[in-house]
Amino acid sequence: MRLTRRLRQILQLTSREWVDLASAVWRLGVAGLAIAQTASPRIGLVDNCGKGKPIALSSNEARLLERVAWALPRAANIVPWRADCLRQAEAGRRWLERHGIEAEIRLGARKNDQGQPEMHAWLVAGGRVVTGGDISSYAPFGGSDATSR
């Protein structure tokens, strides 16, 4: 039954959603290669957290943020390679940058149930969290609000 429901969901995707998923798969692959080749992707830490105000986005830019936020986690679930939070954030940053939207990768940590630290990466654009899901339990490095710029 689960497979039938999944197939129905797949068949109901719009052509725009198919294009976005294909783009997300491609960008996840490119982001993975870029991260493997560099010691530090562009990540917002102490020096720039908390500066500035959320950027007003046009309606087209806001829709693109929603599309990116929708497509990347879904594509990450179907690709046969590692597509963790950092790779999703980097893929989203590159995708938005290509459309002239400034976005920043943030890092944070929390303690899990065993008291061990868990790291997480998320993408912020226009004062909104684009990738990374619910970040409320993570303390961003640098001590600033997780979404502030």
PDB file of C-alpha atoms in Angstrom:
ATOM      1  CA  MET A   1       0.000   0.000   0.000  1.00  0.00           C
ATOM      2  CA  ARG A   2       2.843   2.345   0.802  1.00  0.00           C
ATOM      3  CA  LEU A   3       4.299   1.842  -2.693  1.00  0.00           C
ATOM      4  CA  THR A   4       0.932   2.553  -4.303  1.00  0.00           C
ATOM      5  CA  ARG A   5       0.599   5.803  -2.356  1.00  0.00           C
ATOM      6  CA  ARG A   6       4.164   6.787  -3.309  1.00  0.00           C
ATOM      7  CA  LEU A   7       3.468   6.080  -6.996  1.00  0.00           C
ATOM      8  CA  ARG A   8       0.305   8.184  -6.857  1.00  0.00           C
ATOM      9  CA  GLN A   9       2.275  11.057  -5.338  1.00  0.00           C
ATOM     10  CA  ILE A  10       4.931  10.774  -8.051  1.00  0.00           C
ATOM     11  CA  LEU A  11       2.356  10.725 -10.838  1.00  0.00           C
ATOM     12  CA  GLN A  12       0.682  13.844  -9.439  1.00  0.00           C
ATOM     13  CA  LEU A  13       3.807  15.993  -9.698  1.00  0.00           C
ATOM     14  CA  THR A  14       3.556  18.980 -12.008  1.00  0.00           C
ATOM     15  CA  SER A  15       6.045  19.534 -14.811  1.00  0.00           C
ATOM     16  CA  ARG A  16       7.583  22.372 -12.751  1.00  0.00           C
ATOM     17  CA  GLU A  17       8.073  19.981  -9.821  1.00  0.00           C
ATOM     18  CA  TRP A  18       9.736  17.407 -12.104  1.00  0.00           C
ATOM     19  CA  VAL A  19      12.098  20.105 -13.387  1.00  0.00           C
ATOM     20  CA  ASP A  20      12.844  21.249  -9.838  1.00  0.00           C
ATOM     21  CA  LEU A  21      13.550  17.682  -8.702  1.00  0.00           C
ATOM     22  CA  ALA A  22      15.893  17.108 -11.643  1.00  0.00           C
ATOM     23  CA  SER A  23      17.635  20.392 -10.904  1.00  0.00           C
ATOM     24  CA  ALA A  24      17.930  19.471  -7.224  1.00  0.00           C
ATOM     25  CA  VAL A  25      19.471  16.091  -8.056  1.00  0.00           C
ATOM     26  CA  TRP A  26      22.011  17.775 -10.340  1.00  0.00           C
ATOM     27  CA  ARG A  27      22.829  20.481  -7.797  1.00  0.00           C
ATOM     28  CA  LEU A  28      23.233  17.953  -4.970  1.00  0.00           C
ATOM     29  CA  GLY A  29      25.793  16.123  -7.071  1.00  0.00           C
ATOM     30  CA  VAL A  30      27.685  19.308  -7.889  1.00  0.00           C
ATOM     31  CA  ALA A  31      27.564  20.445  -4.248  1.00  0.00           C
ATOM     32  CA  GLY A  32      28.922  17.101  -3.080  1.00  0.00           C
ATOM     33  CA  LEU A  33      31.843  17.386  -5.478  1.00  0.00           C
ATOM     34  CA  ALA A  34      32.487  21.007  -4.494  1.00  0.00           C
ATOM     35  CA  ILE A  35      32.523  20.150  -0.793  1.00  0.00           C
ATOM     36  CA  ALA A  36      34.852  17.212  -1.416  1.00  0.00           C
ATOM     37  CA  GLN A  37      37.287  19.514  -3.227  1.00  0.00           C
ATOM     38  CA  THR A  38      37.398  22.368  -0.723  1.00  0.00           C
ATOM     39  CA  ALA A  39      38.197  22.621   2.939  1.00  0.00           C
ATOM     40  CA  SER A  40      35.501  25.216   3.657  1.00  0.00           C
ATOM     41  CA  PRO A  41      32.346  26.061   1.736  1.00  0.00           C
ATOM     42  CA  ARG A  42      31.062  29.597   2.322  1.00  0.00           C
ATOM     43  CA  ILE A  43      29.605  29.303   5.793  1.00  0.00           C
ATOM     44  CA  GLY A  44      28.284  32.097   7.998  1.00  0.00           C
ATOM     45  CA  LEU A  45      29.982  32.014  11.379  1.00  0.00           C
ATOM     46  CA  VAL A  46      30.881  34.559  14.057  1.00  0.00           C
ATOM     47  CA  ASP A  47      31.943  37.416  11.775  1.00  0.00           C
ATOM     48  CA  ASN A  48      28.656  37.815   9.932  1.00  0.00           C
ATOM     49  CA  CYS A  49      25.921  36.321  12.102  1.00  0.00           C
ATOM     50  CA  GLY A  50      23.563  38.942  13.439  1.00  0.00           C
ATOM     51  CA  LYS A  51      24.445  41.695  10.964  1.00  0.00           C
ATOM     52  CA  GLY A  52      21.902  43.353   8.748  1.00  0.00           C
ATOM     53  CA  LYS A  53      18.175  42.785   8.423  1.00  0.00           C
ATOM     54  CA  PRO A  54      16.156  40.273   6.445  1.00  0.00           C
ATOM     55  CA  ILE A  55      16.181  41.158   2.780  1.00  0.00           C
ATOM     56  CA  ALA A  56      12.840  41.868   1.154  1.00  0.00           C
ATOM     57  CA  LEU A  57      12.319  39.380  -1.630  1.00  0.00           C
ATOM     58  CA  SER A  58      10.180  39.817  -4.703  1.00  0.00           C
ATOM     59  CA  SER A  59       7.283  37.406  -5.116  1.00  0.00           C
ATOM     60  CA  ASN A  60       9.255  35.507  -7.785  1.00  0.00           C
ATOM     61  CA  GLU A  61      12.253  35.198  -5.445  1.00  0.00           C
ATOM     62  CA  ALA A  62      10.031  34.037  -2.586  1.00  0.00           C
ATOM     63  CA  ARG A  63       8.481  31.403  -4.867  1.00  0.00           C
ATOM     64  CA  LEU A  64      11.963  30.225  -5.870  1.00  0.00           C
ATOM     65  CA  LEU A  65      12.911  29.873  -2.194  1.00  0.00           C
ATOM     66  CA  GLU A  66       9.803  27.713  -1.683  1.00  0.00           C
ATOM     67  CA  ARG A  67      10.663  25.578  -4.715  1.00  0.00           C
ATOM     68  CA  VAL A  68      14.238  25.064  -3.514  1.00  0.00           C
ATOM     69  CA  ALA A  69      12.998  24.230  -0.005  1.00  0.00           C
ATOM     70  CA  TRP A  70      10.587  21.686  -1.491  1.00  0.00           C
ATOM     71  CA  ALA A  71      12.897  20.046  -4.040  1.00  0.00           C
ATOM     72  CA  LEU A  72      16.201  19.605  -2.206  1.00  0.00           C
ATOM     73  CA  PRO A  73      15.104  17.375   0.695  1.00  0.00           C
ATOM     74  CA  ARG A  74      13.011  15.236  -1.664  1.00  0.00           C
ATOM     75  CA  ALA A  75      15.899  14.818  -4.085  1.00  0.00           C
ATOM     76  CA  ALA A  76      18.240  14.059  -1.173  1.00  0.00           C
ATOM     77  CA  ASN A  77      16.005  11.103  -0.292  1.00  0.00           C
ATOM     78  CA  ILE A  78      16.311   9.527  -3.743  1.00  0.00           C
ATOM     79  CA  VAL A  79      19.914  10.067  -4.815  1.00  0.00           C
ATOM     80  CA  PRO A  80      22.317   7.134  -4.349  1.00  0.00           C
ATOM     81  CA  TRP A  81      25.027   9.313  -2.797  1.00  0.00           C
ATOM     82  CA  ARG A  82      25.358  11.167   0.473  1.00  0.00           C
ATOM     83  CA  ALA A  83      23.120  14.230   0.444  1.00  0.00           C
ATOM     84  CA  ASP A  84      23.240  15.400   4.055  1.00  0.00           C
ATOM     85  CA  CYS A  85      22.319  18.808   5.445  1.00  0.00           C
ATOM     86  CA  LEU A  86      25.591  20.493   4.410  1.00  0.00           C
ATOM     87  CA  ARG A  87      25.306  19.254   0.838  1.00  0.00           C
ATOM     88  CA  GLN A  88      21.679  20.363   0.660  1.00  0.00           C
ATOM     89  CA  ALA A  89      22.598  23.799   2.015  1.00  0.00           C
ATOM     90  CA  GLU A  90      25.445  24.170  -0.494  1.00  0.00           C
ATOM     91  CA  ALA A  91      23.245  23.013  -3.372  1.00  0.00           C
ATOM     92  CA  GLY A  92      20.567  25.507  -2.344  1.00  0.00           C
ATOM     93  CA  ARG A  93      23.091  28.325  -1.956  1.00  0.00           C
ATOM     94  CA  ARG A  94      24.404  27.729  -5.468  1.00  0.00           C
ATOM     95  CA  TRP A  95      20.897  27.429  -6.900  1.00  0.00           C
ATOM     96  CA  LEU A  96      19.766  30.719  -5.353  1.00  0.00           C
ATOM     97  CA  GLU A  97      23.028  32.467  -6.189  1.00  0.00           C
ATOM     98  CA  ARG A  98      22.492  31.585  -9.854  1.00  0.00           C
ATOM     99  CA  HIS A  99      19.254  33.580  -9.654  1.00  0.00           C
ATOM    100  CA  GLY A 100      20.880  36.532  -7.905  1.00  0.00           C
ATOM    101  CA  ILE A 101      19.605  35.710  -4.414  1.00  0.00           C
ATOM    102  CA  GLU A 102      22.180  35.946  -1.640  1.00  0.00           C
ATOM    103  CA  ALA A 103      22.046  32.988   0.723  1.00  0.00           C
ATOM    104  CA  GLU A 104      24.236  31.883   3.584  1.00  0.00           C
ATOM    105  CA  ILE A 105      25.026  28.501   5.085  1.00  0.00           C
ATOM    106  CA  ARG A 106      24.812  28.391   8.877  1.00  0.00           C
ATOM    107  CA  LEU A 107      26.156  25.765  11.243  1.00  0.00           C
ATOM    108  CA  GLY A 108      24.972  24.829  14.699  1.00  0.00           C
ATOM    109  CA  ALA A 109      24.904  22.029  17.230  1.00  0.00           C
ATOM    110  CA  ARG A 110      22.733  20.437  19.874  1.00  0.00           C
ATOM    111  CA  LYS A 111      23.112  17.551  22.280  1.00  0.00           C
ATOM    112  CA  ASN A 112      21.274  14.332  21.458  1.00  0.00           C
ATOM    113  CA  ASP A 113      19.541  12.081  23.997  1.00  0.00           C
ATOM    114  CA  GLN A 114      22.884  10.496  24.919  1.00  0.00           C
ATOM    115  CA  GLY A 115      24.471  13.888  25.519  1.00  0.00           C
ATOM    116  CA  GLN A 116      26.580  13.708  22.356  1.00  0.00           C
ATOM    117  CA  PRO A 117      26.857  16.769  20.114  1.00  0.00           C
ATOM    118  CA  GLU A 118      25.008  16.706  16.800  1.00  0.00           C
ATOM    119  CA  MET A 119      26.088  19.140  14.100  1.00  0.00           C
ATOM    120  CA  HIS A 120      23.682  20.598  11.572  1.00  0.00           C
ATOM    121  CA  ALA A 121      23.830  22.924   8.580  1.00  0.00           C
ATOM    122  CA  TRP A 122      21.028  25.021   7.156  1.00  0.00           C
ATOM    123  CA  LEU A 123      20.581  27.639   4.491  1.00  0.00           C
ATOM    124  CA  VAL A 124      19.230  31.111   5.179  1.00  0.00           C
ATOM    125  CA  ALA A 125      18.067  33.548   2.498  1.00  0.00           C
ATOM    126  CA  GLY A 126      15.982  36.669   2.928  1.00  0.00           C
ATOM    127  CA  GLY A 127      15.822  36.002   6.663  1.00  0.00           C
ATOM    128  CA  ARG A 128      14.179  32.605   6.064  1.00  0.00           C
ATOM    129  CA  VAL A 129      15.429  29.079   6.620  1.00  0.00           C
ATOM    130  CA  VAL A 130      15.426  27.451   3.174  1.00  0.00           C
ATOM    131  CA  THR A 131      16.988  24.067   3.936  1.00  0.00           C
ATOM    132  CA  GLY A 132      17.658  22.318   7.209  1.00  0.00           C
ATOM    133  CA  GLY A 133      14.126  21.839   8.490  1.00  0.00           C
ATOM    134  CA  ASP A 134      13.284  22.709  12.085  1.00  0.00           C
ATOM    135  CA  ILE A 135      16.429  24.299  13.499  1.00  0.00           C
ATOM    136  CA  SER A 136      14.875  25.511  16.749  1.00  0.00           C
ATOM    137  CA  SER A 137      16.801  23.024  18.903  1.00  0.00           C
ATOM    138  CA  TYR A 138      20.203  23.930  17.405  1.00  0.00           C
ATOM    139  CA  ALA A 139      22.455  26.590  18.853  1.00  0.00           C
ATOM    140  CA  PRO A 140      24.117  28.375  15.933  1.00  0.00           C
ATOM    141  CA  PHE A 141      27.841  28.852  16.123  1.00  0.00           C
ATOM    142  CA  GLY A 142      28.581  32.476  16.867  1.00  0.00           C
ATOM    143  CA  GLY A 143      25.740  32.772  19.366  1.00  0.00           C
ATOM    144  CA  SER A 144      23.369  34.722  17.097  1.00  0.00           C
ATOM    145  CA  ASP A 145      19.822  33.960  16.131  1.00  0.00           C
ATOM    146  CA  ALA A 146      19.828  31.131  13.613  1.00  0.00           C
ATOM    147  CA  THR A 147      18.124  33.177  10.916  1.00  0.00           C
ATOM    148  CA  SER A 148      19.560  36.646  11.539  1.00  0.00           C
ATOM    149  CA  ARG A 149      22.043  38.036   9.089  1.00  0.00           C
TER     150      ARG A 149
END
